[in-house]
Amino acid sequence: MVSFQDDVAVVTGGTRGIGRAVAMRLADGGATVIVTYHDDEEAAEQTTEMLAAYPAATRVEPCDVTNFNEVAAVFEMISDRYGSPTVLINNAGTMENGLLVRMTPEQWHNVIETNLSGAFYCTREAARLMLRNRGGRIVNVASVAAQRGWAGQVNYAASKAGLIGLTRAAARELGEKGIRVNAVAPGYTDTDLIENTTSYEDEVEDYTASGRLATPKEIADVIAFLASETASYVNGEVLRVDDGLLS
Ligand code: NDP
């Protein structure tokens, strides 16, 4: 298994779904793992208990990624207590579906702020610390929705397409400083997020090779690969993990 022994890793939205699976994978590899979440205290407590099973140092911390001051404070705390992060997984995300003509400005802004601005705030703060070490790995969790539009998701698709643009520009800017920036674009994954998404079952059955949803671990393993030194020559890439859904 790939080791993360000397890493300090930050996983945003790491208390449920894909983020939790990534946090466990990194902790299993020996990283010091700091997980952030928004407001689901029960999931945070469960995750704290799950991470305690690993010998690595772990911490679960509330931080609304849409609030720049909260993000800056968390990265300052991480830097003071654990040193500069070497890995950042921008995973925190939300979905508020609605037909374009009925979508409220609040629905638009909430999704863009969480999925795109939040990733920018965290990347900004992490990169400033990573630059001191001249090294780091950032993985952004985008979506196949960025590449193929689905009705009712203009806010979500735009946020994830924006995140891919951020990934490519940041990779170019930070690459020469030893910081790699990549993204994964998962297909439908078995988490709370898709509970309110309608009629994906037929699509998954017809267009994926396995005919089933991804497990969070299947996405987490690819994120861990991109966050590892095994992917040392991969930069500015968007890796689709969708079992052929968009092929
Ligand atoms: P979940 O809904 O299971 O988990 C979302 C996580 O993000 C939670 O920890 C949640 O915290 C956190 N979060 C949400 N809003 C904020 C915020 N404002 N500030 C900080 N944390 C926040 O989602 P998934 O695991 O399914 O999704 C993870 C990522 O993967 C997202 O970016 C999503 O868009 C992407 N993705 C998911 C797919 C899927 O099919 N599930 C497919 C493609 C991409 P809290 O628990 O406190 O609310």
PDB file of C-alpha atoms and ligand atoms in Angstrom:
ATOM      1  CA  MET A   1       0.000   0.000   0.000  1.00  0.00           C
ATOM      2  CA  VAL A   2       1.201   3.551  -0.768  1.00  0.00           C
ATOM      3  CA  SER A   3       2.530   5.238   2.357  1.00  0.00           C
ATOM      4  CA  PHE A   4       1.616   8.719   3.558  1.00  0.00           C
ATOM      5  CA  GLN A   5       3.874   8.391   6.591  1.00  0.00           C
ATOM      6  CA  ASP A   6       5.366  11.895   6.603  1.00  0.00           C
ATOM      7  CA  ASP A   7       2.299  13.712   5.349  1.00  0.00           C
ATOM      8  CA  VAL A   8       0.006  16.239   6.972  1.00  0.00           C
ATOM      9  CA  ALA A   9      -3.236  15.888   5.031  1.00  0.00           C
ATOM     10  CA  VAL A  10      -6.342  18.086   5.087  1.00  0.00           C
ATOM     11  CA  VAL A  11      -9.629  16.642   3.818  1.00  0.00           C
ATOM     12  CA  THR A  12     -12.516  19.105   3.565  1.00  0.00           C
ATOM     13  CA  GLY A  13     -15.961  17.609   4.056  1.00  0.00           C
ATOM     14  CA  GLY A  14     -14.290  14.512   5.400  1.00  0.00           C
ATOM     15  CA  THR A  15     -16.953  13.385   7.851  1.00  0.00           C
ATOM     16  CA  ARG A  16     -19.255  11.628   5.400  1.00  0.00           C
ATOM     17  CA  GLY A  17     -19.233   9.846   2.054  1.00  0.00           C
ATOM     18  CA  ILE A  18     -16.207  10.134  -0.211  1.00  0.00           C
ATOM     19  CA  GLY A  19     -14.305  12.492   2.114  1.00  0.00           C
ATOM     20  CA  ARG A  20     -14.547  10.096   5.041  1.00  0.00           C
ATOM     21  CA  ALA A  21     -13.275   7.232   2.884  1.00  0.00           C
ATOM     22  CA  VAL A  22     -10.320   9.399   1.770  1.00  0.00           C
ATOM     23  CA  ALA A  23      -9.536  10.387   5.368  1.00  0.00           C
ATOM     24  CA  MET A  24      -9.487   6.734   6.415  1.00  0.00           C
ATOM     25  CA  ARG A  25      -7.285   5.778   3.457  1.00  0.00           C
ATOM     26  CA  LEU A  26      -4.758   8.511   4.282  1.00  0.00           C
ATOM     27  CA  ALA A  27      -4.792   7.687   8.011  1.00  0.00           C
ATOM     28  CA  ASP A  28      -4.285   4.028   7.122  1.00  0.00           C
ATOM     29  CA  GLY A  29      -1.220   5.095   5.126  1.00  0.00           C
ATOM     30  CA  GLY A  30       0.204   6.824   8.202  1.00  0.00           C
ATOM     31  CA  ALA A  31      -0.628  10.485   7.476  1.00  0.00           C
ATOM     32  CA  THR A  32      -1.595  13.006  10.116  1.00  0.00           C
ATOM     33  CA  VAL A  33      -5.140  13.730   8.965  1.00  0.00           C
ATOM     34  CA  ILE A  34      -7.197  16.848   9.658  1.00  0.00           C
ATOM     35  CA  VAL A  35     -10.789  16.481   8.575  1.00  0.00           C
ATOM     36  CA  THR A  36     -13.175  19.420   8.320  1.00  0.00           C
ATOM     37  CA  TYR A  37     -16.966  19.472   8.136  1.00  0.00           C
ATOM     38  CA  HIS A  38     -19.848  21.945   8.130  1.00  0.00           C
ATOM     39  CA  ASP A  39     -22.550  21.276  10.745  1.00  0.00           C
ATOM     40  CA  ASP A  40     -23.427  17.581  10.993  1.00  0.00           C
ATOM     41  CA  GLU A  41     -22.129  16.908  14.501  1.00  0.00           C
ATOM     42  CA  GLU A  42     -23.310  13.291  14.568  1.00  0.00           C
ATOM     43  CA  ALA A  43     -21.322  12.419  11.445  1.00  0.00           C
ATOM     44  CA  ALA A  44     -18.342  14.304  12.891  1.00  0.00           C
ATOM     45  CA  GLU A  45     -18.482  12.230  16.098  1.00  0.00           C
ATOM     46  CA  GLN A  46     -18.756   8.970  14.148  1.00  0.00           C
ATOM     47  CA  THR A  47     -15.792   9.950  11.997  1.00  0.00           C
ATOM     48  CA  THR A  48     -13.739  10.929  15.052  1.00  0.00           C
ATOM     49  CA  GLU A  49     -14.337   7.434  16.464  1.00  0.00           C
ATOM     50  CA  MET A  50     -13.515   5.739  13.160  1.00  0.00           C
ATOM     51  CA  LEU A  51     -10.266   7.679  12.751  1.00  0.00           C
ATOM     52  CA  ALA A  52      -9.242   6.893  16.335  1.00  0.00           C
ATOM     53  CA  ALA A  53      -8.734   3.292  15.200  1.00  0.00           C
ATOM     54  CA  TYR A  54      -5.610   4.370  13.297  1.00  0.00           C
ATOM     55  CA  PRO A  55      -2.298   5.001  15.045  1.00  0.00           C
ATOM     56  CA  ALA A  56      -1.801   8.255  13.116  1.00  0.00           C
ATOM     57  CA  ALA A  57      -2.730  11.614  14.652  1.00  0.00           C
ATOM     58  CA  THR A  58      -6.169  12.707  13.485  1.00  0.00           C
ATOM     59  CA  ARG A  59      -8.406  15.690  14.150  1.00  0.00           C
ATOM     60  CA  VAL A  60     -11.965  16.583  13.150  1.00  0.00           C
ATOM     61  CA  GLU A  61     -12.692  20.303  12.984  1.00  0.00           C
ATOM     62  CA  PRO A  62     -15.785  22.364  12.011  1.00  0.00           C
ATOM     63  CA  CYS A  63     -15.103  24.822   9.196  1.00  0.00           C
ATOM     64  CA  ASP A  64     -17.604  26.246   6.737  1.00  0.00           C
ATOM     65  CA  VAL A  65     -15.632  26.409   3.495  1.00  0.00           C
ATOM     66  CA  THR A  66     -17.817  29.285   2.255  1.00  0.00           C
ATOM     67  CA  ASN A  67     -16.468  31.473   5.061  1.00  0.00           C
ATOM     68  CA  PHE A  68     -12.980  32.695   4.173  1.00  0.00           C
ATOM     69  CA  ASN A  69     -12.183  33.772   7.741  1.00  0.00           C
ATOM     70  CA  GLU A  70     -13.029  30.312   9.106  1.00  0.00           C
ATOM     71  CA  VAL A  71     -10.880  28.677   6.433  1.00  0.00           C
ATOM     72  CA  ALA A  72      -7.935  30.982   7.174  1.00  0.00           C
ATOM     73  CA  ALA A  73      -8.252  30.274  10.924  1.00  0.00           C
ATOM     74  CA  VAL A  74      -8.270  26.490  10.420  1.00  0.00           C
ATOM     75  CA  PHE A  75      -5.150  26.557   8.241  1.00  0.00           C
ATOM     76  CA  GLU A  76      -3.418  28.776  10.794  1.00  0.00           C
ATOM     77  CA  MET A  77      -4.288  26.264  13.526  1.00  0.00           C
ATOM     78  CA  ILE A  78      -3.022  23.386  11.351  1.00  0.00           C
ATOM     79  CA  SER A  79       0.223  25.198  10.619  1.00  0.00           C
ATOM     80  CA  ASP A  80       0.787  25.985  14.314  1.00  0.00           C
ATOM     81  CA  ARG A  81       0.013  22.482  15.600  1.00  0.00           C
ATOM     82  CA  TYR A  82       1.004  20.099  12.826  1.00  0.00           C
ATOM     83  CA  GLY A  83       3.219  22.091  10.444  1.00  0.00           C
ATOM     84  CA  SER A  84       2.528  22.963   6.816  1.00  0.00           C
ATOM     85  CA  PRO A  85       0.064  20.614   5.132  1.00  0.00           C
ATOM     86  CA  THR A  86       1.559  18.489   2.369  1.00  0.00           C
ATOM     87  CA  VAL A  87      -1.772  17.190   1.029  1.00  0.00           C
ATOM     88  CA  LEU A  88      -5.104  18.988   0.500  1.00  0.00           C
ATOM     89  CA  ILE A  89      -8.231  17.222  -0.707  1.00  0.00           C
ATOM     90  CA  ASN A  90     -10.900  19.753  -1.712  1.00  0.00           C
ATOM     91  CA  ASN A  91     -13.834  17.425  -1.274  1.00  0.00           C
ATOM     92  CA  ALA A  92     -16.540  19.457   0.551  1.00  0.00           C
ATOM     93  CA  GLY A  93     -19.510  19.760  -1.739  1.00  0.00           C
ATOM     94  CA  THR A  94     -23.217  20.280  -1.907  1.00  0.00           C
ATOM     95  CA  MET A  95     -26.048  19.930  -4.412  1.00  0.00           C
ATOM     96  CA  GLU A  96     -29.300  21.911  -4.676  1.00  0.00           C
ATOM     97  CA  ASN A  97     -31.095  20.780  -7.793  1.00  0.00           C
ATOM     98  CA  GLY A  98     -33.839  22.718  -9.541  1.00  0.00           C
ATOM     99  CA  LEU A  99     -34.907  23.594 -13.041  1.00  0.00           C
ATOM    100  CA  LEU A 100     -33.071  26.656 -14.365  1.00  0.00           C
ATOM    101  CA  VAL A 101     -36.168  28.851 -14.629  1.00  0.00           C
ATOM    102  CA  ARG A 102     -37.124  28.073 -11.037  1.00  0.00           C
ATOM    103  CA  MET A 103     -33.663  28.122  -9.481  1.00  0.00           C
ATOM    104  CA  THR A 104     -33.323  30.894  -6.912  1.00  0.00           C
ATOM    105  CA  PRO A 105     -30.218  33.096  -6.708  1.00  0.00           C
ATOM    106  CA  GLU A 106     -29.693  31.591  -3.217  1.00  0.00           C
ATOM    107  CA  GLN A 107     -29.558  28.051  -4.653  1.00  0.00           C
ATOM    108  CA  TRP A 108     -27.113  29.242  -7.300  1.00  0.00           C
ATOM    109  CA  HIS A 109     -24.848  31.068  -4.852  1.00  0.00           C
ATOM    110  CA  ASN A 110     -24.852  28.385  -2.165  1.00  0.00           C
ATOM    111  CA  VAL A 111     -23.646  25.708  -4.560  1.00  0.00           C
ATOM    112  CA  ILE A 112     -21.074  27.940  -6.283  1.00  0.00           C
ATOM    113  CA  GLU A 113     -19.787  29.232  -2.931  1.00  0.00           C
ATOM    114  CA  THR A 114     -19.434  25.749  -1.431  1.00  0.00           C
ATOM    115  CA  ASN A 115     -18.105  23.793  -4.402  1.00  0.00           C
ATOM    116  CA  LEU A 116     -15.990  26.456  -6.096  1.00  0.00           C
ATOM    117  CA  SER A 117     -15.210  29.424  -3.811  1.00  0.00           C
ATOM    118  CA  GLY A 118     -14.643  27.034  -0.895  1.00  0.00           C
ATOM    119  CA  ALA A 119     -12.054  25.122  -2.911  1.00  0.00           C
ATOM    120  CA  PHE A 120     -10.379  28.395  -3.873  1.00  0.00           C
ATOM    121  CA  TYR A 121     -10.206  29.590  -0.243  1.00  0.00           C
ATOM    122  CA  CYS A 122      -8.711  26.281   0.943  1.00  0.00           C
ATOM    123  CA  THR A 123      -6.295  26.058  -1.986  1.00  0.00           C
ATOM    124  CA  ARG A 124      -5.142  29.637  -1.369  1.00  0.00           C
ATOM    125  CA  GLU A 125      -4.429  29.033   2.313  1.00  0.00           C
ATOM    126  CA  ALA A 126      -2.863  25.586   1.791  1.00  0.00           C
ATOM    127  CA  ALA A 127      -0.693  26.732  -1.125  1.00  0.00           C
ATOM    128  CA  ARG A 128       0.726  29.628   0.893  1.00  0.00           C
ATOM    129  CA  LEU A 129       1.913  27.082   3.481  1.00  0.00           C
ATOM    130  CA  MET A 130       3.013  24.481   0.913  1.00  0.00           C
ATOM    131  CA  LEU A 131       5.138  27.090  -0.887  1.00  0.00           C
ATOM    132  CA  ARG A 132       7.293  27.351   2.253  1.00  0.00           C
ATOM    133  CA  ASN A 133       8.182  23.667   1.784  1.00  0.00           C
ATOM    134  CA  ARG A 134       8.296  23.921  -2.003  1.00  0.00           C
ATOM    135  CA  GLY A 135       6.054  20.909  -2.257  1.00  0.00           C
ATOM    136  CA  GLY A 136       2.531  19.572  -1.921  1.00  0.00           C
ATOM    137  CA  ARG A 137      -0.298  17.725  -3.610  1.00  0.00           C
ATOM    138  CA  ILE A 138      -3.814  19.068  -4.073  1.00  0.00           C
ATOM    139  CA  VAL A 139      -6.710  16.965  -5.335  1.00  0.00           C
ATOM    140  CA  ASN A 140     -10.029  18.574  -6.201  1.00  0.00           C
ATOM    141  CA  VAL A 141     -13.184  16.488  -6.246  1.00  0.00           C
ATOM    142  CA  ALA A 142     -15.054  17.585  -9.375  1.00  0.00           C
ATOM    143  CA  SER A 143     -17.769  15.509 -11.080  1.00  0.00           C
ATOM    144  CA  VAL A 144     -18.797  14.019 -14.393  1.00  0.00           C
ATOM    145  CA  ALA A 145     -21.494  16.730 -14.223  1.00  0.00           C
ATOM    146  CA  ALA A 146     -18.820  19.216 -15.323  1.00  0.00           C
ATOM    147  CA  GLN A 147     -18.384  17.364 -18.599  1.00  0.00           C
ATOM    148  CA  ARG A 148     -21.981  16.365 -19.279  1.00  0.00           C
ATOM    149  CA  GLY A 149     -24.924  18.536 -18.307  1.00  0.00           C
ATOM    150  CA  TRP A 150     -27.922  17.065 -16.517  1.00  0.00           C
ATOM    151  CA  ALA A 151     -31.239  18.926 -16.335  1.00  0.00           C
ATOM    152  CA  GLY A 152     -31.795  20.630 -12.983  1.00  0.00           C
ATOM    153  CA  GLN A 153     -28.126  21.054 -12.194  1.00  0.00           C
ATOM    154  CA  VAL A 154     -26.900  24.270 -13.818  1.00  0.00           C
ATOM    155  CA  ASN A 155     -25.456  25.457 -10.494  1.00  0.00           C
ATOM    156  CA  TYR A 156     -23.760  22.137  -9.701  1.00  0.00           C
ATOM    157  CA  ALA A 157     -22.409  21.622 -13.251  1.00  0.00           C
ATOM    158  CA  ALA A 158     -21.075  25.186 -13.371  1.00  0.00           C
ATOM    159  CA  SER A 159     -19.405  24.825  -9.967  1.00  0.00           C
ATOM    160  CA  LYS A 160     -17.646  21.613 -10.999  1.00  0.00           C
ATOM    161  CA  ALA A 161     -16.642  22.939 -14.436  1.00  0.00           C
ATOM    162  CA  GLY A 162     -15.210  25.957 -12.602  1.00  0.00           C
ATOM    163  CA  LEU A 163     -13.328  23.640 -10.278  1.00  0.00           C
ATOM    164  CA  ILE A 164     -11.730  21.936 -13.270  1.00  0.00           C
ATOM    165  CA  GLY A 165     -10.648  25.332 -14.609  1.00  0.00           C
ATOM    166  CA  LEU A 166      -9.223  26.198 -11.200  1.00  0.00           C
ATOM    167  CA  THR A 167      -7.367  22.862 -11.186  1.00  0.00           C
ATOM    168  CA  ARG A 168      -5.706  23.434 -14.555  1.00  0.00           C
ATOM    169  CA  ALA A 169      -4.715  27.066 -13.888  1.00  0.00           C
ATOM    170  CA  ALA A 170      -3.420  26.287 -10.386  1.00  0.00           C
ATOM    171  CA  ALA A 171      -1.432  23.302 -11.707  1.00  0.00           C
ATOM    172  CA  ARG A 172       0.312  25.566 -14.190  1.00  0.00           C
ATOM    173  CA  GLU A 173       0.971  28.264 -11.600  1.00  0.00           C
ATOM    174  CA  LEU A 174       2.089  26.027  -8.731  1.00  0.00           C
ATOM    175  CA  GLY A 175       3.680  23.139 -10.631  1.00  0.00           C
ATOM    176  CA  GLU A 176       7.067  24.758 -10.959  1.00  0.00           C
ATOM    177  CA  LYS A 177       7.037  25.298  -7.186  1.00  0.00           C
ATOM    178  CA  GLY A 178       6.660  21.556  -6.614  1.00  0.00           C
ATOM    179  CA  ILE A 179       2.929  21.592  -5.908  1.00  0.00           C
ATOM    180  CA  ARG A 180       0.838  19.278  -8.090  1.00  0.00           C
ATOM    181  CA  VAL A 181      -2.865  20.024  -8.565  1.00  0.00           C
ATOM    182  CA  ASN A 182      -5.194  17.405 -10.033  1.00  0.00           C
ATOM    183  CA  ALA A 183      -8.877  16.541  -9.989  1.00  0.00           C
ATOM    184  CA  VAL A 184     -11.071  13.479 -10.018  1.00  0.00           C
ATOM    185  CA  ALA A 185     -14.450  13.463 -11.727  1.00  0.00           C
ATOM    186  CA  PRO A 186     -16.511  10.728 -10.055  1.00  0.00           C
ATOM    187  CA  GLY A 187     -19.666   9.249 -11.469  1.00  0.00           C
ATOM    188  CA  TYR A 188     -22.668   8.388  -9.285  1.00  0.00           C
ATOM    189  CA  THR A 189     -21.367   7.316  -5.880  1.00  0.00           C
ATOM    190  CA  ASP A 190     -23.277   5.750  -3.017  1.00  0.00           C
ATOM    191  CA  THR A 191     -23.413   8.647  -0.513  1.00  0.00           C
ATOM    192  CA  ASP A 192     -25.996  10.950   1.104  1.00  0.00           C
ATOM    193  CA  LEU A 193     -25.425  13.541  -1.640  1.00  0.00           C
ATOM    194  CA  ILE A 194     -27.414  11.751  -4.317  1.00  0.00           C
ATOM    195  CA  GLU A 195     -30.412  10.979  -2.093  1.00  0.00           C
ATOM    196  CA  ASN A 196     -32.402  13.776  -3.719  1.00  0.00           C
ATOM    197  CA  THR A 197     -31.215  13.104  -7.248  1.00  0.00           C
ATOM    198  CA  THR A 198     -33.975  11.512  -9.256  1.00  0.00           C
ATOM    199  CA  SER A 199     -33.841   8.829 -11.925  1.00  0.00           C
ATOM    200  CA  TYR A 200     -30.166   8.014 -11.978  1.00  0.00           C
ATOM    201  CA  GLU A 201     -30.759   4.282 -11.480  1.00  0.00           C
ATOM    202  CA  ASP A 202     -31.562   3.496 -15.137  1.00  0.00           C
ATOM    203  CA  GLU A 203     -28.584   5.508 -16.341  1.00  0.00           C
ATOM    204  CA  VAL A 204     -26.218   3.705 -13.969  1.00  0.00           C
ATOM    205  CA  GLU A 205     -27.611   0.349 -14.998  1.00  0.00           C
ATOM    206  CA  ASP A 206     -27.488   1.064 -18.742  1.00  0.00           C
ATOM    207  CA  TYR A 207     -24.244   3.003 -19.086  1.00  0.00           C
ATOM    208  CA  THR A 208     -21.768   1.727 -16.477  1.00  0.00           C
ATOM    209  CA  ALA A 209     -19.930  -1.545 -17.006  1.00  0.00           C
ATOM    210  CA  SER A 210     -20.848  -2.882 -13.569  1.00  0.00           C
ATOM    211  CA  GLY A 211     -24.407  -1.511 -13.534  1.00  0.00           C
ATOM    212  CA  ARG A 212     -23.998  -0.168 -10.001  1.00  0.00           C
ATOM    213  CA  LEU A 213     -23.018   2.942  -8.056  1.00  0.00           C
ATOM    214  CA  ALA A 214     -19.386   3.492  -7.051  1.00  0.00           C
ATOM    215  CA  THR A 215     -18.522   2.916  -3.419  1.00  0.00           C
ATOM    216  CA  PRO A 216     -16.876   5.872  -1.641  1.00  0.00           C
ATOM    217  CA  LYS A 217     -13.750   3.717  -1.250  1.00  0.00           C
ATOM    218  CA  GLU A 218     -13.453   3.212  -5.028  1.00  0.00           C
ATOM    219  CA  ILE A 219     -13.308   6.999  -5.473  1.00  0.00           C
ATOM    220  CA  ALA A 220     -11.058   7.466  -2.428  1.00  0.00           C
ATOM    221  CA  ASP A 221      -8.457   5.031  -3.766  1.00  0.00           C
ATOM    222  CA  VAL A 222      -8.049   7.112  -6.942  1.00  0.00           C
ATOM    223  CA  ILE A 223      -7.873  10.354  -4.935  1.00  0.00           C
ATOM    224  CA  ALA A 224      -5.201   8.755  -2.734  1.00  0.00           C
ATOM    225  CA  PHE A 225      -3.236   7.751  -5.844  1.00  0.00           C
ATOM    226  CA  LEU A 226      -3.235  11.358  -7.121  1.00  0.00           C
ATOM    227  CA  ALA A 227      -2.262  12.598  -3.640  1.00  0.00           C
ATOM    228  CA  SER A 228       0.645  10.174  -3.445  1.00  0.00           C
ATOM    229  CA  GLU A 229       4.188  10.316  -4.756  1.00  0.00           C
ATOM    230  CA  THR A 230       3.256   7.433  -7.079  1.00  0.00           C
ATOM    231  CA  ALA A 231       1.590  10.123  -9.222  1.00  0.00           C
ATOM    232  CA  SER A 232       4.679  12.350  -9.214  1.00  0.00           C
ATOM    233  CA  TYR A 233       4.447  13.017 -12.998  1.00  0.00           C
ATOM    234  CA  VAL A 234       0.706  13.754 -13.020  1.00  0.00           C
ATOM    235  CA  ASN A 235      -0.249  17.436 -12.905  1.00  0.00           C
ATOM    236  CA  GLY A 236      -3.261  19.422 -14.118  1.00  0.00           C
ATOM    237  CA  GLU A 237      -5.106  16.187 -14.902  1.00  0.00           C
ATOM    238  CA  VAL A 238      -8.800  15.388 -14.479  1.00  0.00           C
ATOM    239  CA  LEU A 239      -9.281  11.700 -13.889  1.00  0.00           C
ATOM    240  CA  ARG A 240     -12.771  10.390 -14.578  1.00  0.00           C
ATOM    241  CA  VAL A 241     -13.834   7.611 -12.215  1.00  0.00           C
ATOM    242  CA  ASP A 242     -17.216   6.604 -13.604  1.00  0.00           C
ATOM    243  CA  ASP A 243     -17.002   2.989 -14.810  1.00  0.00           C
ATOM    244  CA  GLY A 244     -17.512   4.177 -18.380  1.00  0.00           C
ATOM    245  CA  LEU A 245     -20.624   6.304 -17.756  1.00  0.00           C
ATOM    246  CA  LEU A 246     -19.416   9.043 -20.117  1.00  0.00           C
ATOM    247  CA  SER A 247     -17.441   6.836 -22.502  1.00  0.00           C
TER     248      SER A 247
HETATM  249  P1  NDP B   1     -21.785  13.930   1.225  1.00  0.00           P
HETATM  250  O1  NDP B   1     -23.031  14.746   1.165  1.00  0.00           O
HETATM  251  O2  NDP B   1     -21.857  12.520   1.651  1.00  0.00           O
HETATM  252  O3  NDP B   1     -20.687  14.695   2.159  1.00  0.00           O
HETATM  253  C1  NDP B   1     -20.462  16.046   1.956  1.00  0.00           C
HETATM  254  C2  NDP B   1     -19.402  16.534   2.923  1.00  0.00           C
HETATM  255  O4  NDP B   1     -19.133  17.911   2.621  1.00  0.00           O
HETATM  256  C3  NDP B   1     -19.858  16.502   4.373  1.00  0.00           C
HETATM  257  O5  NDP B   1     -18.767  16.202   5.223  1.00  0.00           O
HETATM  258  C4  NDP B   1     -20.333  17.934   4.618  1.00  0.00           C
HETATM  259  O6  NDP B   1     -20.262  18.368   5.982  1.00  0.00           O
HETATM  260  C5  NDP B   1     -19.328  18.699   3.787  1.00  0.00           C
HETATM  261  N1  NDP B   1     -19.801  20.048   3.457  1.00  0.00           N
HETATM  262  C6  NDP B   1     -20.907  20.414   2.779  1.00  0.00           C
HETATM  263  N2  NDP B   1     -21.012  21.757   2.741  1.00  0.00           N
HETATM  264  C7  NDP B   1     -19.935  22.246   3.411  1.00  0.00           C
HETATM  265  C8  NDP B   1     -19.485  23.546   3.758  1.00  0.00           C
HETATM  266  N3  NDP B   1     -20.156  24.654   3.395  1.00  0.00           N
HETATM  267  N4  NDP B   1     -18.342  23.659   4.483  1.00  0.00           N
HETATM  268  C9  NDP B   1     -17.654  22.560   4.850  1.00  0.00           C
HETATM  269  N5  NDP B   1     -18.028  21.311   4.574  1.00  0.00           N
HETATM  270  C10 NDP B   1     -19.163  21.152   3.862  1.00  0.00           C
HETATM  271  O7  NDP B   1     -21.157  14.083  -0.226  1.00  0.00           O
HETATM  272  P2  NDP B   1     -20.242  13.101  -1.132  1.00  0.00           P
HETATM  273  O8  NDP B   1     -19.309  12.343  -0.296  1.00  0.00           O
HETATM  274  O9  NDP B   1     -21.131  12.411  -2.076  1.00  0.00           O
HETATM  275  O10 NDP B   1     -19.469  14.197  -1.993  1.00  0.00           O
HETATM  276  C11 NDP B   1     -18.122  14.547  -1.787  1.00  0.00           C
HETATM  277  C12 NDP B   1     -17.660  15.305  -3.024  1.00  0.00           C
HETATM  278  O11 NDP B   1     -17.779  14.444  -4.156  1.00  0.00           O
HETATM  279  C13 NDP B   1     -18.509  16.544  -3.335  1.00  0.00           C
HETATM  280  O12 NDP B   1     -17.665  17.580  -3.785  1.00  0.00           O
HETATM  281  C14 NDP B   1     -19.415  16.075  -4.456  1.00  0.00           C
HETATM  282  O13 NDP B   1     -19.844  17.129  -5.270  1.00  0.00           O
HETATM  283  C15 NDP B   1     -18.492  15.117  -5.183  1.00  0.00           C
HETATM  284  N6  NDP B   1     -19.171  14.126  -6.023  1.00  0.00           N
HETATM  285  C16 NDP B   1     -20.067  13.250  -5.475  1.00  0.00           C
HETATM  286  C17 NDP B   1     -20.715  12.338  -6.298  1.00  0.00           C
HETATM  287  C18 NDP B   1     -21.731  11.358  -5.780  1.00  0.00           C
HETATM  288  O14 NDP B   1     -22.404  10.705  -6.609  1.00  0.00           O
HETATM  289  N7  NDP B   1     -21.899  11.189  -4.476  1.00  0.00           N
HETATM  290  C19 NDP B   1     -20.424  12.276  -7.746  1.00  0.00           C
HETATM  291  C20 NDP B   1     -19.466  13.237  -8.188  1.00  0.00           C
HETATM  292  C21 NDP B   1     -18.857  14.112  -7.345  1.00  0.00           C
HETATM  293  P3  NDP B   1     -21.558  18.119   6.963  1.00  0.00           P
HETATM  294  O15 NDP B   1     -21.636  16.630   7.117  1.00  0.00           O
HETATM  295  O16 NDP B   1     -21.217  18.834   8.223  1.00  0.00           O
HETATM  296  O17 NDP B   1     -22.729  18.673   6.245  1.00  0.00           O
END
